[in-house]
Every structure is written in structure tokens, then in C-alpha cells.
Coordinates of C-alpha atoms and ligand atoms in Angstrom, one line a residue:
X12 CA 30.8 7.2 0.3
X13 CA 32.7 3.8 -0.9
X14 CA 34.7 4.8 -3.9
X15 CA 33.2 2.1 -6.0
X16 CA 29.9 3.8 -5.7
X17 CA 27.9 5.6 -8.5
X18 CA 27.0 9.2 -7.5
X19 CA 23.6 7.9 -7.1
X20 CA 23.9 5.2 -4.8
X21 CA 26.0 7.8 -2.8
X22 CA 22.8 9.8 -2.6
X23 CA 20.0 7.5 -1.8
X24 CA 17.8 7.5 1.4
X25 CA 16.7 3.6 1.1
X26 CA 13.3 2.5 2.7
X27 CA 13.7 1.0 5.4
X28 CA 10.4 -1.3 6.2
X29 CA 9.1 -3.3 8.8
X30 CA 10.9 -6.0 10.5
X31 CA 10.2 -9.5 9.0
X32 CA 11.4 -11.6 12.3
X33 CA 12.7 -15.4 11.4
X34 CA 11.0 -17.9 13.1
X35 CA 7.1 -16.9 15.0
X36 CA 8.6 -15.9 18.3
X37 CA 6.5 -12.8 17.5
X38 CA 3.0 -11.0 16.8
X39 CA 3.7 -9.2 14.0
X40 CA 1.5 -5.9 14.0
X41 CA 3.8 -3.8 12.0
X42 CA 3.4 -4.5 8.0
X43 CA -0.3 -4.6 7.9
X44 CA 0.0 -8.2 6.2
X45 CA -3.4 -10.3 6.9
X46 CA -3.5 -12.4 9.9
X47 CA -5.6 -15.1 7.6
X48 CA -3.8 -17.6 4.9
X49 CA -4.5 -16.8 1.3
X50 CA -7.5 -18.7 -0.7
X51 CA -7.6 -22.6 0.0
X52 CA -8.0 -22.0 -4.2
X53 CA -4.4 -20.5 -3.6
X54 CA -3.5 -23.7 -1.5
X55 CA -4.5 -26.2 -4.4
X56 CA -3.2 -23.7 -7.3
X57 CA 0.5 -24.4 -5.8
X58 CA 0.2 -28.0 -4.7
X59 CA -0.8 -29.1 -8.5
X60 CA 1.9 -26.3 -10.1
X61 CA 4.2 -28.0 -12.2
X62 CA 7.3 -27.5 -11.4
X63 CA 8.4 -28.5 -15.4
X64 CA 6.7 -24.6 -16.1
X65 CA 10.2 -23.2 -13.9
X66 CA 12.1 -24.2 -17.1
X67 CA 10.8 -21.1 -19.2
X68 CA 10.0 -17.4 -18.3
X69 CA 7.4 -16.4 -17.2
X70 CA 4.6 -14.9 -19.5
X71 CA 5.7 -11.2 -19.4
X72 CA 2.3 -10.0 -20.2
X73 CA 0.7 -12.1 -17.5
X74 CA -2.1 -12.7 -19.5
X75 CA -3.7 -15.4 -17.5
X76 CA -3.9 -12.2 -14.8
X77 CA -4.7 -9.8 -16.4
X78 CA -7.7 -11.4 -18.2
X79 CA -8.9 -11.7 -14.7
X80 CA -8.2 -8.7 -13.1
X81 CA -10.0 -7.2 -16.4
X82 CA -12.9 -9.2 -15.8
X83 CA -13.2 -8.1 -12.0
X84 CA -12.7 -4.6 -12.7
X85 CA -14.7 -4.6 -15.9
X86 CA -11.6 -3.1 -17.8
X87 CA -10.0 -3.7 -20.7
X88 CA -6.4 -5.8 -21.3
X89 CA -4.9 -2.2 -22.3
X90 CA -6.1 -0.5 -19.0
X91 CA -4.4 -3.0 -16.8
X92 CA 0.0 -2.9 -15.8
X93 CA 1.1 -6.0 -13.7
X94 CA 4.3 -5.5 -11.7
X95 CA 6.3 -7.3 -8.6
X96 CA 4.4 -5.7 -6.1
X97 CA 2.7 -2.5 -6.3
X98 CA 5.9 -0.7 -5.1
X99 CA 7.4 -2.3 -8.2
X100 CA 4.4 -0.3 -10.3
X101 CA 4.5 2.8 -8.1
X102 CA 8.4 2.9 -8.7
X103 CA 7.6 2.7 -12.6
X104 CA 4.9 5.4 -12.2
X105 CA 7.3 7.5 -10.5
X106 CA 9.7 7.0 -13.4
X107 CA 7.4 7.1 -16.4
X108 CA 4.6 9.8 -15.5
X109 CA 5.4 11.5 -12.2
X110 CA 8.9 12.8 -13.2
X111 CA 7.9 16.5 -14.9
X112 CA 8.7 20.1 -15.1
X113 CA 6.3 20.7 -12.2
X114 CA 6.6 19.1 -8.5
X115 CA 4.6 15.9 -7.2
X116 CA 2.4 17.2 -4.9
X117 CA 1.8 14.5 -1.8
X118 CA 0.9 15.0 1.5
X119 CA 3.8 14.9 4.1
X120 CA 2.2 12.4 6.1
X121 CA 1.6 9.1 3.4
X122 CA 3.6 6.2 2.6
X123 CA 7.5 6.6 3.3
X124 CA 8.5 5.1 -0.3
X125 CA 6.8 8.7 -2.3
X126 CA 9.9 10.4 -1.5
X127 CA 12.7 7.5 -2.4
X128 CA 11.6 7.1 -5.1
X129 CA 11.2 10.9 -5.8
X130 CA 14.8 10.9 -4.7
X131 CA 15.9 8.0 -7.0
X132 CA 14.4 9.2 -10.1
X133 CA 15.0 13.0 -9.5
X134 CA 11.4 13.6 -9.3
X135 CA 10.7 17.0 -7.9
X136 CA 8.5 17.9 -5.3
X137 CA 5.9 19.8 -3.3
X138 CA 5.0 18.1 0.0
X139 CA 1.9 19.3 1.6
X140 CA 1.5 19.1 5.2
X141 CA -2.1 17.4 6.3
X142 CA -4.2 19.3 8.7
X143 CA -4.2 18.9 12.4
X144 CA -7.1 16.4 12.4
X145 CA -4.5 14.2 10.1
X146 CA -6.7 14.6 7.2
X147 CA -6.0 15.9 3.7
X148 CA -7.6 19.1 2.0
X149 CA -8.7 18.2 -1.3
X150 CA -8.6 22.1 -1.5
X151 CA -4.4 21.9 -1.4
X152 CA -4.4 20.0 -4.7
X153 CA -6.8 21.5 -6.6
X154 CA -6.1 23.6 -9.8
X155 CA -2.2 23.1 -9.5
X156 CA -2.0 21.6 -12.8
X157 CA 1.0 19.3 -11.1
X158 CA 1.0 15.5 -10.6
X159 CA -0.1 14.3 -7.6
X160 CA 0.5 10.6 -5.5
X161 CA -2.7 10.1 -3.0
X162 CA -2.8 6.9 -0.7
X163 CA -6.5 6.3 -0.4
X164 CA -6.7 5.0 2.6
X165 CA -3.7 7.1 3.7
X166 CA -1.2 5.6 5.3
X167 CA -0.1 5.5 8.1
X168 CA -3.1 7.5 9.3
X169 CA -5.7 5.4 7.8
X170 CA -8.0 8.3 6.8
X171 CA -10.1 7.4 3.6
X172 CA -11.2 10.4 1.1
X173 CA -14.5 10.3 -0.2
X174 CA -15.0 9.1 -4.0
X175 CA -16.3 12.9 -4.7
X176 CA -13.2 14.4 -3.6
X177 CA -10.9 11.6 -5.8
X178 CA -13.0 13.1 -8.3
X179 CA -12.7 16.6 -7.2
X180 CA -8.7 15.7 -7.5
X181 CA -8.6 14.3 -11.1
X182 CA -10.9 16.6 -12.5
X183 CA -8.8 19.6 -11.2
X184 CA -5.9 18.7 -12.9
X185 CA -6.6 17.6 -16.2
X186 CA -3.3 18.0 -18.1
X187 CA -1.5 16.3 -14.8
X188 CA -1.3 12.6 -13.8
X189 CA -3.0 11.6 -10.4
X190 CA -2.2 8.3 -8.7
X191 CA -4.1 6.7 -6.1
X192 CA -2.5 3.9 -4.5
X193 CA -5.5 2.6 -3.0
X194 CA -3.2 -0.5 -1.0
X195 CA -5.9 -0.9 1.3
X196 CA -9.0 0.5 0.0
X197 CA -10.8 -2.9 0.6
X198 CA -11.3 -2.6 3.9
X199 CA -14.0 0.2 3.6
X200 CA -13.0 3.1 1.1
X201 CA -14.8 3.5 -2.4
X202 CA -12.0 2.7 -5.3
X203 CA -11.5 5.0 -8.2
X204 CA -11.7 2.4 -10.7
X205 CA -14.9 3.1 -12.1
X206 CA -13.6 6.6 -13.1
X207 CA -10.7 5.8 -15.3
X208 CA -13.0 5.3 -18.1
X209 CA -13.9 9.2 -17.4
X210 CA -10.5 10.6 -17.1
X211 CA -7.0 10.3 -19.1
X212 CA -5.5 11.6 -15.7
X213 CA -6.0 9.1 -13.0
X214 CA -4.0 5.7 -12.4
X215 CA -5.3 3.2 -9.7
X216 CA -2.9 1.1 -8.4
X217 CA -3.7 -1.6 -6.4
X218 CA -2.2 -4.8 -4.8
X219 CA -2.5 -8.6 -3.7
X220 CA -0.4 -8.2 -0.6
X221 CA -2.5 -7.0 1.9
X222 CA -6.5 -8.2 1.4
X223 CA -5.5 -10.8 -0.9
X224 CA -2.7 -12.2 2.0
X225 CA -0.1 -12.6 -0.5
X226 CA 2.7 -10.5 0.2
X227 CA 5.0 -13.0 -0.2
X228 CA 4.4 -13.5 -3.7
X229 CA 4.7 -9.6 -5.0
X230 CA 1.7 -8.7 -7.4
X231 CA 0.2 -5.6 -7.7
X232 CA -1.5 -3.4 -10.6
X233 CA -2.1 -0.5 -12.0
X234 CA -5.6 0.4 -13.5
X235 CA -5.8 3.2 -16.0
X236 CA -6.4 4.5 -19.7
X237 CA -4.2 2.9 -22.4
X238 CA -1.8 6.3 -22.9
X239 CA -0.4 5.9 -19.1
X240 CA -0.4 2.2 -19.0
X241 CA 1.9 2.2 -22.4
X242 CA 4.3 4.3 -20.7
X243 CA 4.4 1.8 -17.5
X244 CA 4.9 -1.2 -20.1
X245 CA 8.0 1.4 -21.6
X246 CA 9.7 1.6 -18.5
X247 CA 9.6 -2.3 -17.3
X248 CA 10.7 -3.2 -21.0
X249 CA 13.4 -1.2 -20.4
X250 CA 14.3 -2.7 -17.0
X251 CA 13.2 -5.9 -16.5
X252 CA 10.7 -7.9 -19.0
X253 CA 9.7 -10.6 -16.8
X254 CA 9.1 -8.8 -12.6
X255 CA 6.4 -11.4 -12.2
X256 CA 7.4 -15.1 -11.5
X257 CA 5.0 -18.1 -12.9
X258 CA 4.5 -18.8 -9.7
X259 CA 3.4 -15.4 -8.5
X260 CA 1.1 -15.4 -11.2
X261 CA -0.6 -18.4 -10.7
X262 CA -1.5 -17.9 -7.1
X263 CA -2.6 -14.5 -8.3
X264 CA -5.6 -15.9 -10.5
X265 CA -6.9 -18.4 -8.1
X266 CA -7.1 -15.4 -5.5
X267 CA -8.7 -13.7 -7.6
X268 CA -11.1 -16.4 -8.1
X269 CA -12.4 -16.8 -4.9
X270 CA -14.4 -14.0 -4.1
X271 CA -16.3 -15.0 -1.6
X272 CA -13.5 -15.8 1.1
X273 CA -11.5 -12.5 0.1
X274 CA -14.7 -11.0 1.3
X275 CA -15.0 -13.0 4.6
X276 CA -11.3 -11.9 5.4
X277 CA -11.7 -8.0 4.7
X278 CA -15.5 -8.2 6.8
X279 CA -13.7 -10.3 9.5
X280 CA -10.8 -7.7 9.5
X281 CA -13.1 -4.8 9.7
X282 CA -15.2 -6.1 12.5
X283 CA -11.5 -6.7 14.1
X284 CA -11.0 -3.4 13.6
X285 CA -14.0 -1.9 15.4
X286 CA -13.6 -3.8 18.2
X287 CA -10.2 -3.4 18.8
X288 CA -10.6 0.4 18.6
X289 CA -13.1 0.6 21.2
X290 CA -11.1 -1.6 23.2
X291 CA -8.2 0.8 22.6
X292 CA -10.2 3.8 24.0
X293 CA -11.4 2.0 26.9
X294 CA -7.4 1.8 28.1
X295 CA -7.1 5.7 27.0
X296 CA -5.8 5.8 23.8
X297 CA -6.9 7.9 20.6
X298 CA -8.0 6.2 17.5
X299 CA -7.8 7.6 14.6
X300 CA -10.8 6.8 12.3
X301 CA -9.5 4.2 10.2
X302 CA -10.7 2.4 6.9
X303 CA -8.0 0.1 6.6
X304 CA -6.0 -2.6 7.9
X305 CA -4.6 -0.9 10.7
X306 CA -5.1 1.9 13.2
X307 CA -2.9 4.9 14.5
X308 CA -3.1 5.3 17.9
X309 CA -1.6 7.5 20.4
X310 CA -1.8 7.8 24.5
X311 CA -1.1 10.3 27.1
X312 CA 1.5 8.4 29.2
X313 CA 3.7 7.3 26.0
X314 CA 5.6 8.0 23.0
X315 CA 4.9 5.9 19.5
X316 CA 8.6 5.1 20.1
X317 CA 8.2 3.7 24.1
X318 CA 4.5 1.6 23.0
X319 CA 7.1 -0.3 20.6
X320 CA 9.5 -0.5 23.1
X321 CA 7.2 -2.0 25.6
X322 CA 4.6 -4.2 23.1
X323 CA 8.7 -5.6 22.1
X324 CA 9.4 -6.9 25.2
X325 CA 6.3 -8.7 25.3
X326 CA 7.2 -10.3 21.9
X327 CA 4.6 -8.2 19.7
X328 CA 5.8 -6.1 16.9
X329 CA 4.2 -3.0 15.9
X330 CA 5.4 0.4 13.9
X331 CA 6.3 3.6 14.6
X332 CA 8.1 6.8 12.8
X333 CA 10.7 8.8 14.3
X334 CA 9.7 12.2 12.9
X335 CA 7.9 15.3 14.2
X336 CA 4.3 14.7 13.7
X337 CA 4.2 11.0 14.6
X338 CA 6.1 11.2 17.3
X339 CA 3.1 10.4 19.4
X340 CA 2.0 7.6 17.1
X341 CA 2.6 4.1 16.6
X342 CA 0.7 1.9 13.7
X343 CA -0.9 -1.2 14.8
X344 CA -2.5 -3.8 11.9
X345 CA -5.3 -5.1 12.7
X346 CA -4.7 -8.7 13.6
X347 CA -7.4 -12.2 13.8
X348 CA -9.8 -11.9 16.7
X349 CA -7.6 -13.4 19.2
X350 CA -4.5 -11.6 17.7
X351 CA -6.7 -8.7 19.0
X352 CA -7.3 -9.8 22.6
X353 CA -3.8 -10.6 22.9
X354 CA -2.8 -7.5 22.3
X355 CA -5.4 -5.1 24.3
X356 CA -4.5 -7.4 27.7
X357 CA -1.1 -6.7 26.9
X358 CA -1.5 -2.9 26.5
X359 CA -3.9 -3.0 29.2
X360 CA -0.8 -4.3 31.8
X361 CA 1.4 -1.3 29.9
X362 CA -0.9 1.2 30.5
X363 CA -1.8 0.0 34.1
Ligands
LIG408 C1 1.9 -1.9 1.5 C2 1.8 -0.7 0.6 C3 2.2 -0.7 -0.7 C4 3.1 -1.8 -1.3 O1 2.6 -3.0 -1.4 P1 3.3 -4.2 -2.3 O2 3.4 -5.2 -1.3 O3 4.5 -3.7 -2.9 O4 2.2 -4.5 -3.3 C5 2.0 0.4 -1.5 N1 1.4 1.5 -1.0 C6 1.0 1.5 0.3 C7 0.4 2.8 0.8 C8 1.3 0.4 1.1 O5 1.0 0.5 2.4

């Protein structure tokens, strides 16, 4: 503890995420960003941005975004929260409608950030261990009439739930806010959007850095009814009005506007994924069934902790997690088609 230091500072367990090398010395495999460049739309959006629009703020509705993120989702302007990245509108969720008298139930195995934030905003709460399989059981968060944070796909295991048991979730907890951060429910899961119009309860939150390839310009949303998106809009007016850059906004819309090449990328990634996984269990390893962007994968000879050690050396980057029940685990993102081969004949000389 430095002396200059609030209490809280003194007490925070930071994320810590994924390396971000300089320079492309490595294959990155370890922050499930896409191997494919945004939208060429993208590519023209920032070559004809005029830099004279850097003089004034941003628009801190992000209007031009929202109109058309409304009209892919068939929402209204009112359902819709833009914020600097999705952890930007998680960390507000957490802040404006997960902090109550009764614990956030999550599972213990899901995205690292749930409990710093929980930690940063005092949040309390209930982590529920996932069964052996590495799936969830609906049946744990049922009828708690507590908030509850669900990644659909889950991360790092990469095990979708069904839309029947999302609803299951949000219809058992009525007076209780559910979030679904669905960061990677493109690459096969069904999103929960369509049944915000049914519930007060449920916030969708979603983002442009993974099957949009922007993480480098930090966008992501939150879909949900007018009451809960208010609160979000509350809590960045009270922090910071203007989280997403003209910039970030611009190359936001034109994604958005090319459908047809965001789905190219996610079928392209998806077929990646198949492949590589029965590539994977031709060399011995265990897949877990995954519906996202990545795969968690585990083999008899090594620890999660050694297959990073040894991918390292041979200038590839993956992720693992130093804790019990992933010990045997490493994360691998699913890479282009020759990021792909690379890696299975380099696993295949590690495994040798
Ligand atoms: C990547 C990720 C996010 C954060 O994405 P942003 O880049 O902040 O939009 C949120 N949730 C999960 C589960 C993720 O894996």
C-alpha cells in the first residue's frame, strides 16, 4: 500500500488481459480478436474521415450508431446503450443494476472481469461452480430472485446455452436483472435479443471487437427495455459523457453496414473452428464443444501452463489461467485457415 493511495485502489484485484506483443514477431491466439481485417466499408469510412470533425466532441448519444444498431436489431433508440467497449458497458451494468441487497449470481468459471468489477463497485456475490462437463445448470439460477451475469457463449469454455434456457433464466427472476454478455454469440449461439421486448429483466450486451474485428476501436452495446438502459445513460453521465471517440463511431456504422462480409468472417471462423478441433483430437487433445471464437483444450502429457510455455517458444501466443479447475486448460482463438495449420504442426512436434 503507497500512502498516496485511496483505500480503494489499495484494495483492487486489476484484470490482467492478454499480452498485446509490439511488433508481429508472434501468432497471437490468446484474445480471441479476428484473424480477418475489418469491412473494406471500414477501410474507406477512415481514409475519407475528416480530420476537421477531431476539433469537437464526439456526439455523446452516438446517434449515427445507434440508429443503426436499432435498425439491425429491430429496436428502438431507447433500448440501445453505446459504451467504450463492452467492458466499458458491463462496468456500468455492474454499477447501475447489479449492485443490490442480494448477491450476483455467476458461474465460477466465466469471464475474469465479473469479479473486478464486483470488487470495485462492492457488488456482492454468489459464485456458482459449473458442473464437471464445464457446463452451467440453468437449474442453479432459477427462482433466486438475485441478479445474475451469464456469458453466452461462456468464456473461457466456449459452451453456448440454449435460447430456452436464457429464457428459463429471465423468466425465473422477474424482479432481478439478468445480463447476458453474449461477446461472441455470433459464431453459433441464438442471441437474446428478440426477448427484451418480453421481459423488463434481461440486458444483452454485445460488442464490435471480436466478429466485427474492431477491437481497437472500443464499441460495444447494450440491448434492453428503456428502465435499465436509463440507468446505464445515469451512470456514464456521471462519469464520462463522451466514452466513444468520432472516430470509433464512424468505423462502427460502416461495419455495421456490411453484412455480408461480417458473415463471411464468422462462417469462415466457424469452419476454422471445426477443423482445427478435429485436428486437435487427432494429436490427443480434448475439445471442448465450442460456439465461439475459440476452443479450450486440454492433453494428457501437459499442463494449460506448459502448452503456453512450449506454443511461446515457437513464437505463438495462446491463454491460459492459473487456478484450480483450468489448470489443465489453455484457450486457443480460432485463427485464418493457415493461422490454423501453423499451429496444429506446431503442436503436432510438442506433442510428438
Ligand atoms: C472480449 C470480451 C468482452 C469485452 O469486449 P470489449 O472489447 O470490451 O467489447 C466482454 N465479455 C466477454 C466474455 C469477452 O470475452
Amino acid at each position: 500500500m503507497n500512502r498516496f493511495w485511496s483505500d480503494i485502489t489499495a484494495r483492487l484485484k486489476p484484470y490482467v488481459p492478454g499480452e498485446q506483443p509490439a511488433g508481429d514477431a508472434f501468432l497471437k491466439l490468446n484474445t480471441n480478436e479476428s484473424p480477418y481485417p475489418p469491412s473494406s466499408k471500414v477501410n474507406s469510412t477512415v481514409l475519407d474521415f475528416s480530420l476537421s470533425k477531431l476539433s469537437l466532441y464526439p456526439d455523446p448519444d452516438c446517434k449515427m450508431l445507434v440508429d443503426a444498431l436499432s435498425r439491425r436489431f429491430n429496436v428502438d433508440y431507447e433500448n440501445i446503450f453505446v459504451g467504450n467497449g463492452s467492458d466499458e458497458v458491463l462496468a456500468h451494468t455492474f454499477a447501475g443494476l447489479l449492485r443490490q441487497e442480494r448477491p450476483l449470481r455467476f458461474p465460477d468459471i466465466s469471464y475474469g472481469f465479473y469479479t473486478v468489477w464486483a470488487n470495485l463497485f462492492d457488488v456482492k456475490t454468489e459464485v456458482i461452480p459449473i458442473k464437471s462437463d464445464y457446463s452451467i445448470d440453468v437449474d442453479d439460477y432459477l427462482d433466486i430472485d438475485a441478479p445474475i451475469i451469464i456469458a453466452n457463449p461462456n468464456a473461457p469454455t466456449g459452451l453456448v446455452l440454449a435460447l430456452e434456457d436464457i429464457e428459463r433464466l429471465v423468466s425465473g427472476n422477474p424482479n432481478s436483472v439478468v445480463v447476458i454478455d453474449e461477446a461472441y454469440i455470433d459464431y453459433g449461439g441464438d442471441s437474446a435479443v428478440p426477448l427484451v421486448k418480453k421481459f423488463q429483466n434481461l440486458l444483452v450486451v454485445q460488442t464490435f471487437s471480436k466478429s466485427r474485428a474492431l477491437a481497437g476501436t472500443r464499441v460495444g452495446y447494450a440491448i434492453g427495455q428503456a428502465h435499465l438502459i436509463q440507468a446505464l445513460k445515469r451512470i456514464k453521465d456521471s462519469f464520462n459523457s463522451y466514452p466513444v471517440d468520432t472516430f470509433s463511431q464512424a468505423t462502427a456504422v460502416a461495419s455495421l453496414a456490411d453484412d455480408d462480409y461480417f458473415k463471411e468472417c464468422c462462417d469462415r471462423i466457424c469452419k476454422s473452428r471445426e477443423s482445427l478441433t478435429h485436428g486437435l483430437i487427432n494429436l490427443g487433445f480434448e475439445v471442448l464443444p465450442s460456439q465461439a471464437n475459440f476452443v479450450l483444450v486440454s492433453h494428457p502429457d501437459l499442463s494449460g501452463a506448459s502448452l503456453y510455455n512450449e506454443l511461446y517458444k515457437r513464437k505463438i501466443l495462446i491463454r491460459y489461467w492459473d487456478i484450480p479447475r483450468l489448470q489443465a486448460y489453455a484457450r486457443i482463438t480460432i485463427g485464418s485457415e493457415r493461422q490454423c495449420k501453423q499451429l496444429l504442426s506446431e503442436l503436432e512436434k510438442i506433442v510428438a
